[in-house]
XYZ file of C-alpha atoms in Angstrom:
432
model
C 58.991 101.518 85.641
C 60.765 98.881 83.525
C 62.375 101.696 81.514
C 64.251 102.886 84.606
C 67.921 102.022 84.841
C 67.561 101.169 88.545
C 64.822 98.610 87.866
C 66.843 96.897 85.139
C 69.875 96.820 87.451
C 67.711 95.062 90.047
C 66.412 92.588 87.436
C 69.904 91.673 86.182
C 71.387 91.356 89.683
C 68.444 89.255 90.900
C 68.690 87.000 87.845
C 72.414 86.404 88.458
C 71.925 85.531 92.141
C 68.796 83.409 91.657
C 70.058 81.422 88.650
C 73.401 80.640 90.338
C 71.587 79.597 93.540
C 69.253 77.283 91.606
C 72.117 75.692 89.678
C 73.972 75.105 92.949
C 70.911 73.490 94.556
C 70.630 70.957 91.722
C 74.381 70.216 91.700
C 74.783 71.994 88.373
C 77.378 74.426 89.675
C 79.762 73.388 86.902
C 77.556 75.467 84.559
C 78.188 78.808 86.253
C 81.796 77.831 86.955
C 82.333 78.029 83.185
C 81.784 81.788 83.353
C 83.447 82.373 86.736
C 86.610 83.832 85.183
C 89.702 84.256 87.326
C 93.254 84.866 86.118
C 96.152 83.166 87.879
C 99.279 85.090 88.841
C 101.833 85.103 86.025
C 105.157 86.435 84.813
C 106.837 86.552 81.419
C 108.462 83.155 81.992
C 105.183 81.254 82.361
C 102.808 83.437 80.339
C 102.049 80.762 77.727
C 101.266 78.195 80.421
C 98.552 80.486 81.816
C 96.767 81.051 78.486
C 94.803 78.068 77.238
C 92.001 77.289 74.825
C 89.633 76.574 77.700
C 90.194 79.928 79.385
C 89.443 81.699 76.098
C 86.322 79.559 75.658
C 85.184 80.497 79.197
C 85.772 84.173 78.482
C 83.584 83.939 75.363
C 80.779 82.306 77.402
C 81.177 84.994 80.069
C 80.855 87.719 77.428
C 77.771 86.112 75.833
C 76.046 85.788 79.221
C 76.403 89.468 80.101
C 75.806 90.681 76.539
C 72.431 88.893 76.597
C 71.599 90.337 80.034
C 72.432 93.874 78.907
C 70.683 93.467 75.558
C 67.512 92.506 77.435
C 67.833 95.612 79.637
C 68.646 97.920 76.706
C 65.445 96.852 74.940
C 63.327 97.973 77.892
C 65.324 101.171 78.423
C 64.843 102.080 74.729
C 68.594 102.265 74.101
C 70.217 101.758 70.715
C 71.138 98.083 71.214
C 73.757 98.009 68.449
C 75.683 101.025 69.792
C 75.443 100.032 73.452
C 76.485 96.431 72.843
C 79.390 97.655 70.713
C 80.405 99.893 73.607
C 80.133 96.986 76.059
C 82.212 94.784 73.762
C 85.048 97.347 73.746
C 84.829 97.790 77.540
C 84.825 93.999 77.953
C 88.016 93.579 75.892
C 89.695 96.344 77.912
C 88.601 94.637 81.138
C 90.266 91.393 80.042
C 93.482 93.346 79.448
C 93.084 95.130 82.800
C 92.558 91.931 84.802
C 95.427 90.209 83.005
C 97.811 93.087 83.805
C 96.674 93.240 87.443
C 97.552 89.556 88.002
C 101.170 90.001 86.876
C 103.643 89.422 89.706
C 104.883 93.038 89.432
C 101.354 94.396 89.991
C 100.843 92.036 92.927
C 104.166 93.024 94.504
C 103.427 96.747 94.241
C 99.738 96.289 95.211
C 98.477 97.773 91.960
C 94.844 96.738 92.319
C 92.559 96.113 89.334
C 90.440 99.288 89.919
C 93.505 101.552 89.803
C 94.837 99.903 86.638
C 91.368 100.128 85.016
C 91.137 103.833 85.875
C 94.621 104.571 84.497
C 93.923 102.677 81.260
C 90.615 104.539 80.862
C 92.203 107.945 81.534
C 95.053 107.318 79.077
C 92.757 106.171 76.281
C 90.126 108.847 76.949
C 92.554 111.773 77.100
C 95.298 110.807 74.646
C 93.276 109.267 71.846
C 90.238 110.726 70.136
C 87.217 108.641 71.096
C 84.002 109.045 69.064
C 81.151 110.993 70.654
C 78.753 108.032 70.293
C 81.172 105.913 72.344
C 81.331 108.380 75.245
C 77.562 108.910 75.069
C 76.940 105.166 75.452
C 79.178 104.630 78.504
C 76.855 103.160 81.150
C 78.924 103.940 84.248
C 75.994 104.372 86.628
C 74.260 101.228 85.321
C 77.320 99.078 86.025
C 77.865 100.482 89.506
C 74.213 99.925 90.463
C 74.403 96.272 89.439
C 77.655 95.888 91.362
C 76.228 97.473 94.520
C 73.102 95.305 94.404
C 75.311 92.212 94.074
C 77.243 93.542 97.066
C 73.967 93.326 99.016
C 73.792 89.588 98.239
C 77.142 89.061 99.989
C 76.220 91.051 103.125
C 73.964 89.295 105.683
C 70.763 91.117 106.626
C 71.724 90.912 110.296
C 74.908 92.839 109.521
C 72.995 95.563 107.648
C 70.551 95.921 110.550
C 73.393 96.036 113.058
C 75.653 98.373 111.071
C 72.883 100.417 109.484
C 72.314 102.636 112.521
C 76.016 103.500 112.843
C 76.316 104.063 109.093
C 73.259 106.345 109.020
C 74.393 108.358 112.077
C 77.869 108.860 110.615
C 76.398 109.689 107.216
C 73.977 112.208 108.783
C 76.800 114.057 110.507
C 79.035 114.190 107.440
C 76.242 115.043 104.998
C 74.733 117.903 106.987
C 78.071 119.552 107.846
C 79.541 119.144 104.337
C 76.375 120.336 102.583
C 76.042 123.547 104.591
C 79.807 124.202 104.534
C 79.920 124.153 100.738
C 76.688 126.145 100.461
C 77.898 128.790 102.952
C 81.331 129.132 101.311
C 79.833 129.291 97.795
C 77.191 131.909 98.608
C 78.849 134.018 101.323
C 82.529 133.973 100.334
C 82.306 133.627 96.563
C 78.857 135.263 96.135
C 77.544 132.470 93.881
C 73.842 132.064 93.173
C 72.139 130.122 96.043
C 70.782 127.632 93.475
C 74.346 127.000 92.303
C 75.431 126.734 95.951
C 72.923 123.994 96.813
C 73.857 122.116 93.628
C 77.527 122.155 94.666
C 76.553 121.197 98.215
C 74.431 118.278 97.028
C 77.165 116.959 94.744
C 79.762 117.169 97.506
C 77.762 115.753 100.392
C 75.236 113.186 99.125
C 75.803 111.034 96.050
C 77.854 112.963 93.550
C 76.531 113.192 90.001
C 73.014 111.953 90.820
C 72.660 114.457 93.655
C 73.948 117.311 91.462
C 71.254 116.530 88.884
C 68.392 116.045 91.366
C 69.245 118.918 93.711
C 70.125 121.234 90.814
C 66.835 120.582 89.051
C 64.845 120.795 92.288
C 66.383 124.256 92.862
C 65.822 125.291 89.215
C 69.578 125.850 88.838
C 70.973 126.644 85.392
C 71.982 123.588 83.379
C 75.515 124.970 83.002
C 75.790 125.098 86.815
C 74.719 121.452 87.039
C 77.273 120.535 84.364
C 80.051 122.417 86.193
C 79.154 120.640 89.446
C 79.260 117.236 87.718
C 82.710 118.044 86.280
C 84.014 119.095 89.708
C 82.584 115.923 91.302
C 84.339 113.778 88.666
C 87.603 115.712 89.135
C 87.658 115.209 92.906
C 86.357 111.642 92.659
C 89.343 110.676 90.491
C 91.767 112.408 92.870
C 90.216 110.502 95.784
C 90.599 107.157 93.996
C 94.325 107.807 93.730
C 94.805 109.596 97.052
C 92.623 107.905 99.702
C 93.836 104.259 99.456
C 97.456 105.472 99.543
C 96.767 107.670 102.587
C 94.915 104.833 104.373
C 97.917 102.544 103.896
C 100.376 105.245 105.029
C 98.298 105.726 108.209
C 98.061 101.919 108.594
C 94.298 102.086 109.065
C 92.246 98.993 109.747
C 90.354 97.992 106.533
C 86.968 98.547 108.227
C 88.022 102.019 109.374
C 89.500 102.797 105.949
C 86.283 101.756 104.185
C 84.176 103.890 106.526
C 86.439 106.918 105.963
C 86.229 106.471 102.197
C 82.437 106.155 102.555
C 82.276 109.572 104.220
C 84.810 111.211 101.888
C 84.139 109.987 98.340
C 81.463 111.762 96.293
C 80.372 109.101 93.793
C 79.458 105.440 94.297
C 81.612 104.164 91.428
C 84.685 106.159 92.458
C 84.214 105.182 96.103
C 84.056 101.496 95.249
C 87.298 101.923 93.279
C 88.987 103.633 96.230
C 87.711 101.025 98.729
C 88.837 98.196 96.438
C 92.287 99.800 96.434
C 92.605 98.852 100.115
C 92.674 95.221 99.004
C 90.283 93.908 101.667
C 86.616 92.906 101.414
C 85.873 94.603 104.743
C 86.792 98.005 103.306
C 84.364 97.577 100.394
C 81.562 96.431 102.714
C 82.093 99.320 105.169
C 82.153 101.835 102.305
C 78.929 100.424 100.853
C 77.026 100.713 104.129
C 78.137 104.303 104.746
C 77.699 105.553 101.183
C 74.671 103.580 99.972
C 72.616 103.078 103.139
C 73.691 106.347 104.707
C 74.438 109.116 102.207
C 72.620 108.026 99.033
C 69.296 107.787 100.858
C 69.558 111.479 101.731
C 68.887 112.465 98.145
C 65.093 112.375 98.589
C 65.172 114.361 101.839
C 67.450 117.067 100.426
C 65.503 117.261 97.160
C 62.267 117.950 99.069
C 64.003 120.547 101.256
C 65.608 122.315 98.278
C 62.366 122.231 96.282
C 60.630 123.888 99.244
C 63.339 126.583 99.496
C 63.187 127.151 95.744
C 59.409 127.604 95.721
C 59.283 129.626 98.950
C 62.248 131.956 98.487
C 64.257 131.742 95.255
C 61.319 131.405 92.838
C 58.878 133.517 94.838
C 58.845 136.383 92.340
C 57.924 134.471 89.207
C 55.882 131.707 90.916
C 57.659 128.882 89.070
C 56.821 125.398 90.308
C 59.384 122.694 90.900
C 58.487 119.356 89.352
C 58.298 117.124 92.437
C 58.077 114.043 90.177
C 61.774 114.600 89.437
C 62.542 113.478 93.004
C 60.971 110.071 92.348
C 62.487 109.813 88.885
C 66.010 110.330 90.241
C 65.632 108.675 93.658
C 68.146 105.776 93.971
C 65.668 102.879 93.807
C 68.565 100.438 93.416
C 69.060 100.765 97.209
C 65.893 98.655 97.558
C 67.553 96.030 95.365
C 70.623 96.097 97.617
C 68.471 95.387 100.694
C 66.311 92.796 98.877
C 69.393 90.807 97.792
C 70.652 90.786 101.373
C 67.280 89.505 102.592
C 67.162 86.816 99.874
C 70.612 85.328 100.511
C 70.271 85.619 104.314
C 67.046 83.595 104.413
C 68.404 81.201 101.789
C 71.439 80.491 103.987
C 69.233 80.051 107.077
C 66.946 77.591 105.237
C 69.960 75.511 104.155
C 71.031 75.058 107.790
C 74.250 72.975 107.783
C 74.797 73.583 104.056
C 74.686 77.357 104.521
C 78.465 77.685 104.895
C 79.027 75.664 101.713
C 76.614 77.978 99.878
C 78.537 81.008 101.150
C 81.927 79.642 100.118
C 80.836 78.388 96.673
C 77.971 80.591 95.471
C 78.704 83.911 97.158
C 82.377 83.726 96.159
C 81.312 83.452 92.499
C 78.893 86.378 92.941
C 81.757 88.446 94.410
C 83.873 87.642 91.373
C 81.071 88.695 88.987
C 80.685 91.880 91.009
C 84.420 92.609 90.705
C 84.241 92.270 86.906
C 81.292 94.670 86.784
C 83.190 97.184 88.931
C 86.149 96.905 86.544
C 83.832 97.975 83.693
C 82.744 100.866 85.926
C 86.301 102.074 86.563
C 87.164 101.883 82.861
C 84.092 104.005 82.079
C 85.071 106.599 84.700
C 88.487 107.026 83.101
C 87.148 107.043 79.548
C 84.516 109.687 80.330
C 86.796 112.060 82.272
C 88.006 114.961 80.124
C 90.925 116.400 82.105
C 91.341 119.458 79.855
C 87.683 120.422 80.195
C 87.790 120.020 83.982
C 90.862 122.277 84.254
C 89.027 125.069 82.364
C 86.366 125.431 85.083
C 85.961 128.757 86.865
C 87.962 128.955 90.102
C 85.075 130.056 92.386
C 82.915 126.892 92.233
C 86.029 124.701 92.261
C 87.401 126.526 95.325
C 84.043 126.385 97.151
C 83.817 122.646 96.545
C 87.499 122.089 97.421
C 87.173 123.942 100.728
C 84.229 121.646 101.482
C 86.555 118.708 100.832
C 89.098 120.157 103.268
C 86.374 120.154 105.947
C 84.972 116.763 104.920
C 88.226 114.740 104.950
C 89.392 115.349 108.545
C 85.808 115.147 109.826
C 85.336 111.738 108.190
C 88.684 110.598 109.593
C 87.713 111.646 113.139
C 84.333 109.913 112.895
C 85.792 106.684 111.477
C 89.087 106.438 113.378
C 88.085 107.902 116.752
C 84.374 108.232 117.480
C 83.153 104.980 115.826
C 86.561 103.258 115.661
C 85.643 100.268 117.873
C 82.683 99.410 115.676
C 84.548 99.620 112.357
C 87.616 97.745 113.665
C 85.393 94.804 114.645
C 83.271 95.065 111.497
C 82.863 91.662 109.712
C 85.190 89.909 112.178
């Protein structure tokens, strides 16, 4: 179990929350404040006033803290520590540049959020310059996003998750079922693709992107090239959504809660969805997205994997009696969701036990945890850009791309109707 990426993400997130909480309890909050890095707004006239020896010293401490956390995790996951820490070091330097650029007055004026800048920097470097294969192979995009989502759980009260969970799950059920069968029907009936390929495309477009493509594809015994094509299409559309959805939400003047819910029903990958929700520039959008995508859609992966495995064994593999490895479902099931809920439970009961000091804890400790989470998401967005090969994506066959894209055309307006009309009152009042 300790070799699993999800378990290590839970360990690191729990360590961050627990150690900061303990330091705060003993009035040692100055210790974690040293690594709570925030850049002030700047322009070219005052740039030298904003850069000081102490900020550089804090950045070094911040780097050492996370390098040690990741090194610990890499040991258990049997990763090449030297290569992965080198990769993290490069990503970390790029994240400093990204955050510094995003705090310039020009970026603030034009609402160029950190996630968008990180994605653009990653795409430019990854597609213009030749990056070594070992570097792309050691990008830990999913690992970063899992840690970030678990830390998100620490900032969301358990009562809110219980209250919003039912709405999020209902909305996710509607969008997942309709999108899955739409893509599958279009792929198999219109474009005559193999049913195994169809369910792989459907899983990637309706549940949780890359993870779903791998789990559903393997459960259906789909060809590895079909799984790879699905992953490429998911990445292609995920990047488009990062750029397109926040802009469209602002044009339509959507409430941040409504915008986050719509992004939660429309984005295909957790990391890309967080980037799009962060582009709204409001914490409510990120929280609404997380509940819809993580609590609602991601949890479907186990249900769909069992269903697809049954269909594969009963119909598609009936002639050669191949067996689907059911253990794959457990191996790929998003266990980090349990960490998300556990962190919410921990901080909720911690705040309750503090009574009158609970609000101080929220303003001091949880604000620092949010800042750490934002840094981790920045590393995620950089990795997305660095790993996306635009040329390779454009060389995909038109049939799977069209089947998936038509599913998107159904998904987008459906998600908008659910978020902005059917459940609009709930999402408008969300976190208020």
